[in-house]
CSV table of C-alpha atoms in Angstrom, one decimal:
chain,number,residue,atom,x,y,z
A,43,ARG,CA,8.7,109.8,192.6
A,44,LEU,CA,9.2,109.2,196.3
A,45,THR,CA,12.2,107.8,198.2
A,46,LEU,CA,11.3,105.4,201.0
A,47,VAL,CA,13.9,105.0,203.7
A,48,GLY,CA,14.2,102.5,206.5
A,49,LEU,CA,13.3,99.6,204.2
A,50,GLU,CA,16.6,97.7,204.2
A,51,GLY,CA,18.6,100.1,202.2
A,52,GLY,CA,16.0,102.4,200.7
A,53,TYR,CA,13.6,102.1,197.8
A,54,ILE,CA,12.1,104.5,195.2
A,55,LEU,CA,8.4,104.4,194.8
A,56,LYS,CA,6.7,105.7,191.6
A,57,PRO,CA,2.9,106.0,192.0
A,58,PRO,CA,0.5,105.9,189.0
A,59,VAL,CA,0.0,109.1,187.1
A,60,ALA,CA,-3.5,109.8,185.7
A,61,GLN,CA,-2.0,111.5,182.6
A,62,TYR,CA,-0.1,108.4,181.7
A,63,PRO,CA,-2.3,105.3,182.2
A,64,GLU,CA,-0.5,102.0,183.1
A,65,MET,CA,2.9,103.7,183.4
A,66,PRO,CA,4.0,101.6,186.5
A,67,GLU,CA,2.9,98.4,184.8
A,68,LEU,CA,4.8,99.3,181.6
A,69,GLU,CA,8.0,100.2,183.5
A,70,HIS,CA,7.9,97.0,185.4
A,71,LEU,CA,7.3,95.0,182.3
A,72,THR,CA,10.0,96.7,180.3
A,73,MET,CA,12.5,96.2,183.2
A,74,CYS,CA,11.6,92.5,183.4
A,75,MET,CA,11.7,91.9,179.7
A,76,ALA,CA,15.3,93.3,179.6
A,77,GLN,CA,16.5,90.3,181.4
A,78,CYS,CA,15.3,88.1,178.5
A,79,PHE,CA,18.1,89.8,176.5
A,80,GLY,CA,20.7,89.4,179.2
A,81,ILE,CA,20.5,93.0,180.3
A,82,SER,CA,21.1,93.5,184.0
A,83,THR,CA,18.5,95.8,185.7
A,84,ALA,CA,17.8,97.3,189.1
A,85,GLN,CA,15.6,95.2,191.3
A,86,CYS,CA,12.0,96.2,191.0
A,87,GLY,CA,8.4,95.2,191.4
A,88,LEU,CA,4.8,96.4,191.7
A,89,ILE,CA,2.9,97.0,194.9
A,90,PRO,CA,-0.8,97.5,195.3
A,91,LEU,CA,-2.1,100.8,196.7
A,92,GLU,CA,-5.2,101.3,198.9
A,93,ASP,CA,-7.3,102.3,195.9
A,94,GLY,CA,-6.4,99.1,194.0
A,95,GLN,CA,-3.9,100.7,191.6
A,96,LEU,CA,-0.4,99.5,191.2
A,97,ALA,CA,2.8,101.5,192.0
A,98,PHE,CA,6.3,100.8,190.7
A,99,ILE,CA,9.0,100.2,193.3
A,100,THR,CA,12.7,99.8,192.8
A,101,LYS,CA,15.6,99.1,195.1
A,102,ARG,CA,18.2,101.8,195.2
A,103,MET,CA,21.6,100.8,193.8
A,104,ASP,CA,23.7,103.4,195.5
A,105,ARG,CA,23.7,101.6,198.9
A,106,ASN,CA,24.0,98.2,200.4
A,107,LYS,CA,23.2,96.9,203.8
A,108,THR,CA,26.1,98.6,205.5
A,109,GLU,CA,27.0,101.8,203.5
A,110,MET,CA,26.2,104.2,200.8
A,111,LEU,CA,27.9,103.6,197.4
A,112,HIS,CA,29.1,106.5,195.2
A,113,MET,CA,27.1,106.7,192.0
A,114,GLU,CA,27.5,109.3,189.2
A,115,ASP,CA,25.2,109.9,186.3
A,116,MET,CA,26.3,111.1,182.9
A,117,CYS,CA,25.3,114.6,183.6
A,118,GLN,CA,27.9,114.7,186.3
A,119,LEU,CA,30.5,112.8,184.3
A,120,THR,CA,30.1,115.1,181.2
A,121,ASP,CA,29.9,118.3,183.3
A,122,ARG,CA,26.3,119.2,182.5
A,123,MET,CA,23.6,120.6,184.7
A,124,THR,CA,20.4,118.6,185.2
A,125,GLU,CA,18.5,120.9,182.9
A,126,GLN,CA,21.0,120.0,180.2
A,127,LYS,CA,20.3,116.2,180.4
A,128,TYR,CA,19.0,116.1,176.8
A,129,ARG,CA,22.1,117.7,175.4
A,130,GLY,CA,24.6,115.1,174.4
A,131,SER,CA,25.1,112.0,172.3
A,132,LEU,CA,25.2,108.3,173.0
A,133,GLU,CA,28.7,108.4,171.6
A,134,GLN,CA,29.7,110.8,174.3
A,135,VAL,CA,28.2,108.5,177.0
A,136,GLY,CA,30.1,105.6,175.5
A,137,LYS,CA,33.3,107.5,175.7
A,138,ALA,CA,32.7,108.2,179.3
A,139,VAL,CA,32.0,104.5,180.0
A,140,ILE,CA,35.3,103.6,178.3
A,141,ARG,CA,37.2,106.3,180.1
A,142,HIS,CA,36.0,105.6,183.7
A,143,CYS,CA,35.1,101.9,183.9
A,144,ASP,CA,37.7,99.3,185.0
A,145,ASN,CA,36.4,96.6,182.6
A,146,SER,CA,35.8,99.2,179.9
A,147,LEU,CA,35.2,96.9,176.9
A,148,PHE,CA,32.8,94.7,178.9
A,149,ASP,CA,30.8,97.7,180.0
A,150,ALA,CA,31.0,99.3,176.6
A,151,LEU,CA,29.2,96.2,175.3
A,152,ARG,CA,26.7,96.4,178.1
A,153,PHE,CA,26.0,100.0,177.2
A,154,PHE,CA,25.6,99.1,173.5
A,155,GLU,CA,23.0,96.5,174.4
A,156,VAL,CA,21.1,98.9,176.6
A,157,THR,CA,20.9,101.4,173.8
A,158,VAL,CA,19.6,98.8,171.3
A,159,TYR,CA,17.0,97.6,173.9
A,160,CYS,CA,15.8,101.1,174.5
A,161,PHE,CA,15.3,101.6,170.8
A,162,LEU,CA,13.5,98.3,170.4
A,163,THR,CA,11.1,99.1,173.3
A,164,GLY,CA,10.4,102.6,172.2
A,165,ASN,CA,12.2,104.4,175.1
A,166,SER,CA,12.9,107.8,173.7
A,167,ASP,CA,13.7,109.3,177.2
A,168,MET,CA,17.0,107.8,178.0
A,169,HIS,CA,18.8,111.0,178.8
A,170,LEU,CA,22.1,111.7,180.6
A,171,LYS,CA,20.7,111.0,184.0
A,172,ASN,CA,19.5,107.6,183.0
A,173,TYR,CA,23.0,106.2,182.6
A,174,SER,CA,25.2,106.0,185.7
A,175,LEU,CA,28.5,104.5,187.0
A,176,LEU,CA,28.7,102.7,190.3
A,177,TYR,CA,31.8,102.9,192.6
A,178,GLN,CA,32.2,99.8,194.8
A,179,PRO,CA,33.9,99.9,198.3
A,180,ASN,CA,36.9,98.2,196.8
A,181,GLY,CA,37.4,101.1,194.4
A,182,SER,CA,36.2,99.3,191.2
A,183,VAL,CA,34.0,101.3,188.8
A,184,SER,CA,31.4,99.9,186.5
A,185,LEU,CA,28.3,100.8,184.5
A,186,SER,CA,25.3,100.5,186.8
A,187,PRO,CA,22.5,98.1,186.0
A,188,ALA,CA,19.9,99.6,183.8
A,189,TYR,CA,17.0,101.6,185.3
A,190,ASP,CA,14.2,103.9,184.2
A,191,LEU,CA,13.4,101.6,181.3
A,192,LEU,CA,10.0,102.7,180.0
A,193,PRO,CA,8.3,102.6,176.5
A,194,THR,CA,7.7,106.3,176.4
A,195,ARG,CA,6.6,106.2,172.8
A,196,LEU,CA,3.5,104.2,173.9
A,197,LEU,CA,2.7,106.9,176.5
A,198,LEU,CA,3.6,109.7,174.1
A,199,PRO,CA,2.7,108.4,170.6
A,200,GLN,CA,2.9,112.0,169.2
A,201,ASP,CA,6.7,112.1,170.0
A,202,ALA,CA,8.5,111.6,166.7
A,203,GLU,CA,11.9,111.2,168.3
A,204,GLU,CA,13.3,107.7,168.8
A,205,THR,CA,16.1,108.6,171.2
A,206,ALA,CA,16.7,111.3,173.8
A,207,LEU,CA,20.4,111.6,173.0
A,208,THR,CA,21.6,111.9,169.4
A,209,LEU,CA,22.9,108.7,167.7
A,210,ASN,CA,25.1,109.3,164.7
A,211,GLY,CA,24.0,112.9,164.7
A,212,LYS,CA,20.2,112.3,164.7
A,213,LYS,CA,17.3,111.4,166.9
A,214,LYS,CA,14.9,109.7,164.5
A,215,ASN,CA,14.8,107.5,161.5
A,216,LEU,CA,17.5,105.3,163.1
A,217,ARG,CA,18.8,102.3,161.3
A,218,ARG,CA,21.1,99.4,161.9
A,219,ASN,CA,24.0,101.3,160.4
A,220,ASP,CA,23.6,104.0,163.1
A,221,PHE,CA,24.1,101.4,165.8
A,222,MET,CA,27.0,99.9,163.9
A,223,ASN,CA,28.7,103.3,164.0
A,224,LEU,CA,28.1,103.5,167.8
A,225,ALA,CA,29.6,100.0,168.1
A,226,GLU,CA,32.7,101.2,166.2
A,227,SER,CA,33.1,104.3,168.4
A,228,LEU,CA,32.9,101.9,171.4
A,229,ARG,CA,35.7,99.8,169.8
A,230,LEU,CA,33.5,96.7,169.7
A,231,THR,CA,34.4,93.9,167.2
A,232,GLU,CA,32.1,92.8,164.5
A,233,LYS,CA,31.8,89.4,166.3
A,234,GLN,CA,30.7,91.1,169.5
A,235,VAL,CA,28.1,93.1,167.6
A,236,SER,CA,26.8,90.2,165.6
A,237,ASN,CA,26.6,88.1,168.8
A,238,ALA,CA,24.7,90.9,170.6
A,239,PHE,CA,22.2,91.2,167.7
A,240,ALA,CA,21.8,87.4,167.8
A,241,ARG,CA,21.0,87.5,171.5
A,242,PHE,CA,18.3,90.0,170.8
A,243,SER,CA,16.8,87.8,168.1
A,244,SER,CA,16.8,84.7,170.3
A,245,GLY,CA,15.3,86.8,173.2
A,246,PHE,CA,12.2,88.0,171.4
A,247,GLY,CA,10.3,84.7,172.1
A,248,PRO,CA,10.8,84.7,175.9
A,249,ALA,CA,10.2,88.5,176.0
A,250,PHE,CA,6.9,88.2,174.3
A,251,GLU,CA,5.8,85.4,176.6
A,252,LEU,CA,6.6,87.6,179.5
A,253,LEU,CA,4.8,90.5,177.9
A,254,GLU,CA,1.7,88.3,177.6
A,255,ARG,CA,1.8,87.7,181.3
A,256,GLY,CA,2.1,91.4,182.2
A,257,PHE,CA,-0.4,93.4,184.2
A,258,CYS,CA,-1.3,95.8,181.3
A,259,ALA,CA,-4.5,95.7,179.4
A,260,PRO,CA,-4.7,93.4,176.3
A,261,GLU,CA,-4.8,96.3,173.9
A,262,THR,CA,-1.7,97.9,175.5
A,263,LYS,CA,0.2,94.6,175.2
A,264,GLU,CA,-0.7,94.4,171.6
A,265,ARG,CA,0.5,98.0,170.9
A,266,PHE,CA,3.7,97.2,172.8
A,267,ARG,CA,4.3,94.0,170.8
A,268,GLU,CA,3.7,95.8,167.5
A,269,LEU,CA,6.1,98.6,168.5
A,270,ILE,CA,8.9,96.2,169.3
A,271,ARG,CA,8.2,94.3,166.0
A,272,LEU,CA,8.4,97.4,163.9
A,273,ASN,CA,11.6,98.6,165.6
A,274,ALA,CA,13.2,95.2,165.2
A,275,GLU,CA,12.3,95.3,161.5
A,276,GLN,CA,13.9,98.7,161.3
A,277,LEU,CA,17.1,97.2,162.7
A,278,GLY,CA,16.9,94.2,160.5
A,279,LEU,CA,16.6,91.8,163.4
A,280,PRO,CA,15.0,88.4,162.7
A,281,GLY,CA,13.0,86.3,165.1
A,282,CYS,CA,10.5,89.0,166.2
C-alpha cells in the first residue's frame, strides 16, 4: 500500500500481491458493483504496471484541492488501538455513527446498507479502520464513502468467518434476523429496511452485468457470482 502525493490531492496505490491473485481487479470490481446498489464509494480505478499487471488506485477522501479534511476511523472513535481493530461489533459502530453524524438517521441507513453489501460480497475483513467519519470545512460530520471493499472470502476460502466485527454476538452463520436486529439498534423503520432489501434485489442484475465485464478470469467471476448468490439466499433476498 503506497501513498502517492502530488497527484491533485493524493492517491493510494495498491500493487498486486503474488499470494492473492487478482486482488486489485477484485477490489475494483467490488467497489464498482457497490454503486449498483446505491452505495457511495471512494473514487478508484486500475492502472497498468510495467510488467503488464494491474494495480488498484483510489483517491484519498481526506483532502480536497485546497486543504486536508479531518477523518476519523472507528478505532479512534471507539478508543481502540490499531491492533484492536477486530475487537468490536457492528452495533457499536452504528452507535458511533448515530452519535457523531449530523444527519444520523440517513448515515445509519447508509451504514446498514454497507454491512449488508459486505456480507453479500464475502467481505469478512471490514474491521474498525474500514469505517470512517469525514469532517467537512463547514463543520458537518458524515459517514465517509465506502472503501476497502474486497471479497476476502474468495481470496481466503478457508476463512469460516463472515464478518470481521460481531453482528448480534456472532461472526458466522449470519441470517436475515441478525441484520434486522442491527437495523433495530440503528433505529431504522421496517419500511426503511424493506426498501433497502428491495434495492439490493433490484441491483443484482446490473451488478452481475458489471461483474461479467470485470478484468478477472472467467472462473473467478463465476466463483464471485456463486458466492453472492449463496449469501443472498442466506438473507432471503430474491432476484439473485
